[in-house]
Coordinates of C-alpha atoms and ligand atoms in Angstrom, one line a residue:
M1 CA -43.8 14.1 -45.1
L2 CA -42.6 10.5 -44.6
S3 CA -44.8 8.4 -42.5
T4 CA -42.6 6.4 -40.2
Q5 CA -45.4 4.1 -39.3
T6 CA -45.2 2.2 -42.6
L7 CA -41.5 2.3 -42.7
P8 CA -39.3 -0.6 -41.4
Q9 CA -38.9 -0.9 -37.7
A10 CA -36.0 -2.7 -35.9
T11 CA -36.8 -6.4 -35.9
T12 CA -35.3 -9.8 -35.1
D13 CA -37.6 -11.3 -37.6
I14 CA -35.3 -12.1 -40.5
A15 CA -38.1 -12.8 -43.0
R16 CA -39.6 -9.4 -42.2
A17 CA -36.1 -7.7 -42.6
K18 CA -35.7 -9.3 -46.0
R19 CA -39.0 -7.9 -47.1
D20 CA -38.0 -4.5 -45.7
I21 CA -34.8 -4.3 -47.6
D22 CA -36.5 -5.4 -50.9
E23 CA -39.2 -2.8 -50.6
F24 CA -37.6 0.1 -48.8
G25 CA -33.9 -0.5 -49.6
Y26 CA -33.0 -1.0 -45.9
C27 CA -33.8 -2.9 -42.8
L28 CA -33.0 -2.5 -39.1
I29 CA -31.8 -5.6 -37.2
A30 CA -32.5 -5.2 -33.5
N31 CA -29.8 -6.5 -31.1
A32 CA -27.6 -7.6 -34.0
L33 CA -24.7 -7.2 -31.6
T34 CA -24.8 -8.3 -28.0
P35 CA -24.0 -5.6 -25.3
A36 CA -20.6 -7.3 -24.8
E37 CA -19.8 -7.2 -28.5
V38 CA -20.8 -3.5 -28.6
E39 CA -18.6 -2.7 -25.6
A40 CA -15.6 -4.6 -26.9
A41 CA -15.9 -3.1 -30.4
R42 CA -16.4 0.5 -29.1
I43 CA -13.4 0.2 -26.7
R44 CA -11.1 -1.2 -29.4
L45 CA -12.3 1.5 -31.9
I46 CA -11.7 4.4 -29.5
E47 CA -8.3 3.1 -28.6
Q48 CA -7.3 2.6 -32.3
A49 CA -8.7 6.0 -33.3
A50 CA -6.8 7.8 -30.5
A51 CA -3.6 6.1 -31.5
E52 CA -4.0 7.0 -35.2
L53 CA -4.6 10.6 -34.2
E54 CA -1.6 10.6 -31.8
Y55 CA 0.7 9.3 -34.6
G56 CA -0.6 11.8 -37.2
L57 CA -2.2 9.0 -39.2
A58 CA -5.9 9.9 -38.7
F59 CA -8.2 10.5 -41.7
E60 CA -10.6 13.3 -40.8
D61 CA -13.4 14.3 -43.1
G62 CA -16.9 15.6 -42.5
G63 CA -16.0 19.3 -42.6
P64 CA -17.6 21.7 -45.1
E65 CA -14.6 21.4 -47.4
Q66 CA -13.8 17.9 -46.4
Q67 CA -16.3 15.6 -48.1
W68 CA -15.4 12.0 -48.4
G69 CA -15.6 11.0 -52.0
A70 CA -14.5 14.3 -53.4
F71 CA -11.2 12.8 -54.3
T72 CA -11.5 13.5 -58.0
D73 CA -13.0 16.2 -60.1
G74 CA -15.8 15.6 -62.6
R75 CA -13.2 14.2 -65.1
G76 CA -11.8 11.7 -62.7
R77 CA -8.6 13.7 -62.1
L78 CA -7.2 13.3 -58.6
R79 CA -7.6 16.3 -56.3
R80 CA -4.7 16.7 -53.9
Q81 CA -6.7 17.0 -50.7
V82 CA -5.6 16.5 -47.2
Y83 CA -8.1 15.0 -44.7
T84 CA -7.0 16.3 -41.4
A85 CA -8.5 18.4 -38.6
V86 CA -6.0 21.1 -39.5
A87 CA -7.4 21.2 -43.0
G88 CA -11.0 21.3 -41.7
G89 CA -11.9 17.7 -41.1
V90 CA -14.2 16.9 -38.1
N91 CA -15.1 13.2 -38.2
Q92 CA -12.6 10.4 -38.0
R93 CA -12.5 7.4 -40.3
V94 CA -10.7 4.3 -39.3
W95 CA -9.9 2.0 -42.2
M96 CA -9.1 -1.7 -42.7
L97 CA -10.7 -2.8 -39.4
V98 CA -10.1 -6.3 -40.5
N99 CA -6.5 -5.8 -39.3
K100 CA -7.4 -3.8 -36.2
G101 CA -9.0 -6.2 -33.7
R102 CA -10.4 -9.8 -33.4
I103 CA -13.7 -8.3 -32.3
F104 CA -14.1 -6.6 -35.7
R105 CA -13.4 -9.9 -37.6
A106 CA -15.9 -11.7 -35.4
I107 CA -18.6 -9.1 -36.2
L108 CA -18.4 -10.0 -39.9
F109 CA -19.9 -13.3 -39.1
T110 CA -23.1 -12.1 -37.3
A111 CA -25.7 -14.6 -38.6
S112 CA -28.7 -12.3 -38.6
V113 CA -27.0 -9.6 -40.7
R114 CA -25.3 -12.1 -43.0
A115 CA -28.7 -13.7 -43.7
I116 CA -29.8 -10.4 -45.2
V117 CA -26.6 -9.9 -47.2
D118 CA -27.0 -13.5 -48.5
H119 CA -30.5 -12.7 -49.5
V120 CA -29.5 -9.6 -51.5
L121 CA -26.2 -10.6 -53.0
G122 CA -26.6 -14.4 -53.3
D123 CA -24.1 -17.2 -52.9
D124 CA -20.8 -15.4 -53.4
Y125 CA -19.6 -12.0 -52.4
L126 CA -16.6 -10.1 -51.2
L127 CA -15.9 -7.7 -48.4
S128 CA -15.4 -4.4 -50.1
S129 CA -14.5 -2.3 -47.1
Y130 CA -14.6 -2.4 -43.4
S131 CA -14.2 0.9 -41.6
A132 CA -15.5 3.0 -38.8
N133 CA -16.9 6.5 -39.0
I134 CA -16.8 8.5 -35.8
A135 CA -19.2 11.4 -36.4
K136 CA -18.1 14.1 -34.1
P137 CA -20.0 17.2 -32.9
G138 CA -19.8 19.9 -35.6
G139 CA -19.5 17.4 -38.4
V140 CA -21.6 18.4 -41.4
A141 CA -24.0 16.2 -43.4
M142 CA -22.3 14.1 -46.1
N143 CA -23.5 14.5 -49.6
L144 CA -26.2 12.0 -50.4
H145 CA -24.8 9.2 -52.6
T146 CA -25.1 5.6 -53.4
D147 CA -22.5 3.0 -52.7
Q148 CA -22.5 1.6 -56.2
W149 CA -22.0 4.9 -58.1
W150 CA -19.6 3.0 -60.4
M151 CA -22.2 0.6 -61.6
P152 CA -23.1 1.1 -65.2
H153 CA -26.8 1.8 -65.9
P154 CA -28.7 -0.1 -68.6
I155 CA -28.5 1.7 -71.9
E156 CA -30.2 1.8 -75.2
R157 CA -28.5 -0.2 -78.0
G158 CA -25.5 1.7 -79.2
P159 CA -22.5 3.2 -77.6
S160 CA -22.6 4.0 -73.9
P161 CA -23.2 7.8 -73.2
V162 CA -20.1 7.6 -70.9
P163 CA -17.6 4.8 -71.6
I164 CA -17.1 2.4 -68.8
G165 CA -13.7 3.7 -67.8
S166 CA -14.9 7.3 -67.7
I167 CA -17.6 6.8 -65.1
T168 CA -16.9 8.8 -62.0
R169 CA -18.9 9.7 -58.9
Q170 CA -20.0 12.8 -60.6
R171 CA -20.6 11.3 -64.0
P172 CA -22.8 8.2 -64.4
N173 CA -23.5 6.8 -67.8
L174 CA -27.1 8.1 -67.8
E175 CA -28.3 10.2 -70.7
G176 CA -30.6 13.0 -69.7
G177 CA -30.3 12.1 -66.0
E178 CA -33.5 10.0 -65.6
P179 CA -33.4 6.2 -66.1
G180 CA -35.6 4.3 -68.5
A181 CA -37.7 1.3 -67.5
M182 CA -34.7 -0.9 -66.6
I183 CA -32.5 -0.1 -63.7
A184 CA -29.2 -1.7 -62.4
P185 CA -29.5 -4.5 -59.9
C186 CA -28.2 -4.2 -56.3
V187 CA -24.5 -5.2 -56.5
C188 CA -23.4 -4.2 -53.0
V189 CA -24.8 -4.0 -49.5
N190 CA -23.7 -1.9 -46.7
V191 CA -24.1 -2.5 -43.0
M192 CA -24.0 0.3 -40.4
W193 CA -23.4 -1.2 -37.0
M194 CA -24.4 1.2 -34.2
L195 CA -21.8 1.2 -31.4
N196 CA -23.7 3.8 -29.4
D197 CA -27.2 5.0 -29.6
F198 CA -27.8 6.7 -33.0
S199 CA -30.1 9.7 -33.3
A200 CA -31.0 12.4 -35.8
E201 CA -29.0 14.8 -33.5
N202 CA -25.7 12.9 -33.3
G203 CA -25.4 12.2 -37.0
G204 CA -27.4 9.0 -37.5
T205 CA -27.1 8.1 -41.2
C206 CA -29.4 10.1 -43.4
F207 CA -31.2 8.3 -46.1
V208 CA -34.1 8.3 -48.5
P209 CA -36.4 5.3 -48.1
G210 CA -37.2 3.6 -51.4
S211 CA -34.6 5.5 -53.3
H212 CA -32.9 2.2 -54.2
L213 CA -35.5 1.9 -57.0
R214 CA -35.1 5.3 -58.5
G215 CA -32.5 3.9 -60.8
R216 CA -30.1 6.8 -60.6
P217 CA -27.8 8.4 -58.0
P218 CA -28.9 11.7 -56.3
H219 CA -28.1 14.9 -58.1
M220 CA -26.7 17.5 -55.8
E221 CA -28.7 20.5 -57.1
R222 CA -31.8 18.8 -58.5
D223 CA -32.4 16.7 -55.4
A224 CA -31.4 19.3 -52.8
D225 CA -34.8 19.3 -51.2
V226 CA -35.3 15.5 -51.1
E227 CA -36.8 14.4 -47.8
T228 CA -34.5 12.2 -45.7
L229 CA -34.8 10.2 -42.5
A230 CA -32.1 9.6 -39.9
A231 CA -31.1 6.0 -38.9
E232 CA -31.9 5.9 -35.2
G233 CA -31.7 3.0 -32.8
P234 CA -30.0 1.8 -29.6
A235 CA -26.4 0.5 -29.6
G236 CA -26.3 -3.0 -31.1
T237 CA -28.7 -2.2 -33.9
A238 CA -27.5 -2.8 -37.5
M239 CA -29.0 -1.0 -40.5
V240 CA -28.4 -3.1 -43.6
F241 CA -28.9 -1.3 -46.8
D242 CA -29.0 -1.8 -50.6
G243 CA -26.0 -0.3 -52.4
R244 CA -28.4 1.9 -54.4
L245 CA -30.0 3.6 -51.4
W246 CA -29.4 7.4 -51.3
H247 CA -27.6 8.0 -48.0
G248 CA -24.9 9.9 -46.2
T249 CA -23.6 10.7 -42.7
G250 CA -25.9 13.0 -40.8
A251 CA -24.8 16.4 -39.3
N252 CA -23.8 15.9 -35.7
I253 CA -25.4 18.8 -33.8
S254 CA -25.1 17.0 -30.4
S255 CA -22.3 17.2 -28.0
E256 CA -21.4 13.5 -28.2
N257 CA -19.5 11.3 -30.7
R258 CA -21.5 8.8 -32.8
Y259 CA -19.6 5.5 -33.2
G260 CA -20.5 3.4 -36.3
L261 CA -18.9 0.6 -38.1
L262 CA -19.5 0.2 -41.8
T263 CA -19.0 -3.1 -43.6
T264 CA -19.6 -3.0 -47.4
F265 CA -20.0 -6.3 -49.3
C266 CA -19.9 -6.5 -53.1
G267 CA -20.5 -9.1 -55.8
P268 CA -17.4 -11.2 -56.6
Q269 CA -17.0 -9.5 -60.0
F270 CA -16.4 -6.0 -58.6
R271 CA -13.4 -4.3 -57.3
P272 CA -13.4 -3.9 -53.5
Q273 CA -12.6 -0.5 -52.0
E274 CA -10.0 -1.8 -49.7
N275 CA -7.3 -4.1 -51.1
F276 CA -7.2 -6.9 -48.6
T277 CA -5.1 -9.3 -50.7
V278 CA -2.3 -6.7 -50.4
G279 CA -3.2 -5.0 -47.1
A280 CA -4.4 -7.8 -44.8
R281 CA -1.8 -8.3 -42.2
P282 CA 0.1 -11.7 -42.2
E283 CA -0.8 -12.4 -38.6
V284 CA -4.5 -11.9 -39.4
L285 CA -4.3 -14.2 -42.4
A286 CA -2.4 -16.9 -40.4
E287 CA -5.4 -17.4 -38.2
A288 CA -8.1 -16.6 -40.8
S289 CA -10.8 -19.2 -41.5
P290 CA -11.5 -20.2 -45.1
A291 CA -14.7 -18.1 -44.9
L292 CA -12.7 -15.0 -43.9
L293 CA -10.1 -15.7 -46.6
A294 CA -13.0 -15.9 -49.2
L295 CA -14.5 -12.6 -48.0
L296 CA -11.1 -11.0 -48.3
G297 CA -10.7 -12.1 -52.0
F298 CA -8.2 -14.9 -51.5
K299 CA -10.6 -17.5 -52.9
I300 CA -10.7 -17.7 -56.7
W301 CA -14.1 -17.1 -58.2
S302 CA -14.9 -18.8 -61.5
G303 CA -11.2 -18.4 -62.5
Y304 CA -11.1 -14.7 -61.4
G305 CA -8.6 -13.4 -58.9
R306 CA -6.1 -16.2 -59.7
V307 CA -2.4 -15.9 -60.1
E308 CA -1.8 -18.9 -62.4
S309 CA -4.3 -21.8 -62.6
P310 CA -8.0 -21.0 -62.7
V311 CA -8.7 -24.2 -60.9
A312 CA -6.6 -23.5 -57.8
E313 CA -9.0 -22.8 -54.9
Y314 CA -7.2 -20.0 -53.0
I315 CA -4.3 -17.7 -53.6
A316 CA -1.7 -16.8 -51.0
Q317 CA -0.6 -13.3 -50.1
G318 CA 2.5 -12.3 -52.0
E319 CA 2.1 -15.2 -54.4
R320 CA 3.9 -14.6 -57.7
S321 CA 3.3 -16.2 -61.1
L322 CA 6.0 -18.5 -62.5
G323 CA 7.7 -15.8 -64.5
E324 CA 10.1 -16.3 -67.5
M325 CA 11.3 -19.9 -67.7
Q326 CA 13.5 -21.8 -70.0
S327 CA 13.7 -25.5 -70.7
A328 CA 16.4 -27.2 -68.7
Q329 CA 17.5 -28.8 -72.0
S330 CA 18.1 -25.5 -73.7
A331 CA 20.3 -24.3 -70.8
Ligands
LIG1 O1 -21.3 7.5 -41.5 C1 -22.4 7.3 -42.0 O2 -23.5 7.4 -41.4 C2 -22.5 6.9 -43.4 C3 -21.2 6.9 -44.1 C4 -21.3 6.8 -45.6 O3 -22.4 6.9 -46.2 C5 -20.1 6.4 -46.4 O4 -19.0 6.3 -45.9 O5 -20.3 6.2 -47.6

């Protein structure tokens, strides 16, 4: 039985929160968002989600046959799955929030939360995805997972048990299933922003405290009985967690929706889930600060992400390389 007394409590003490995430793989920031921010974000989210539903564009998962992440089979082959309520989805995801309201962009720069992300990821990192998960009554628990399932595990000298390009959600490069002494570092951090009160009943994120140090992702059968906690807290609380923490959406057995925003950040050498350099809308980029452009991947990192010169500072959306050229003298 997990003793909640020794586990992290919501705090505004950032030093405490940094110790919590190091030790337990998560921390809870109290009042990360003001009541006005919570209200503005929730109203915008509800409006956006309703419109995406109305236009037949909603992504609905969280049903027994509608698990997020089950996009490929064990060999990485795409499963043709439809994520709609008609096909059994219950919850609603809203993607690419960076394009869907100024309030969402402002939230990215919440100082208390970013201090934790800086602490874990260091000087440079990218936004990997920015979405909402509206967990609705009847939604089932999501399979426990980590957010860096693609991260190769340390191996013995010799060929990798699974080549790098063959790693899938179901197939890590771990021989025998249990890690050795060395484990992979944390390379992404997720933030769950609570836009209404989260509870165990309304689908508060389930997680396994301390699992970030187990050195492997959860195994569906072998870890079926693992004890989980639910992230609970009043609207405005942010749960910041290590990309290695075992977690997933809780089952919503209440009669109300649970509104949560998820921002995932990753090291600059990894591929973000959402492709902002293609998908960010021009009107958003036109008013974006250098800091937002950097988060979205428009800033070149040690020569990576460039179109031509590695010493250019930023790239522009739609920028093309020079292409085939000929000397004017040979024309
Ligand atoms: O909705 C939640 O509580 C967590 C969602 C999650 O784990 C995910 O999208 O990977």
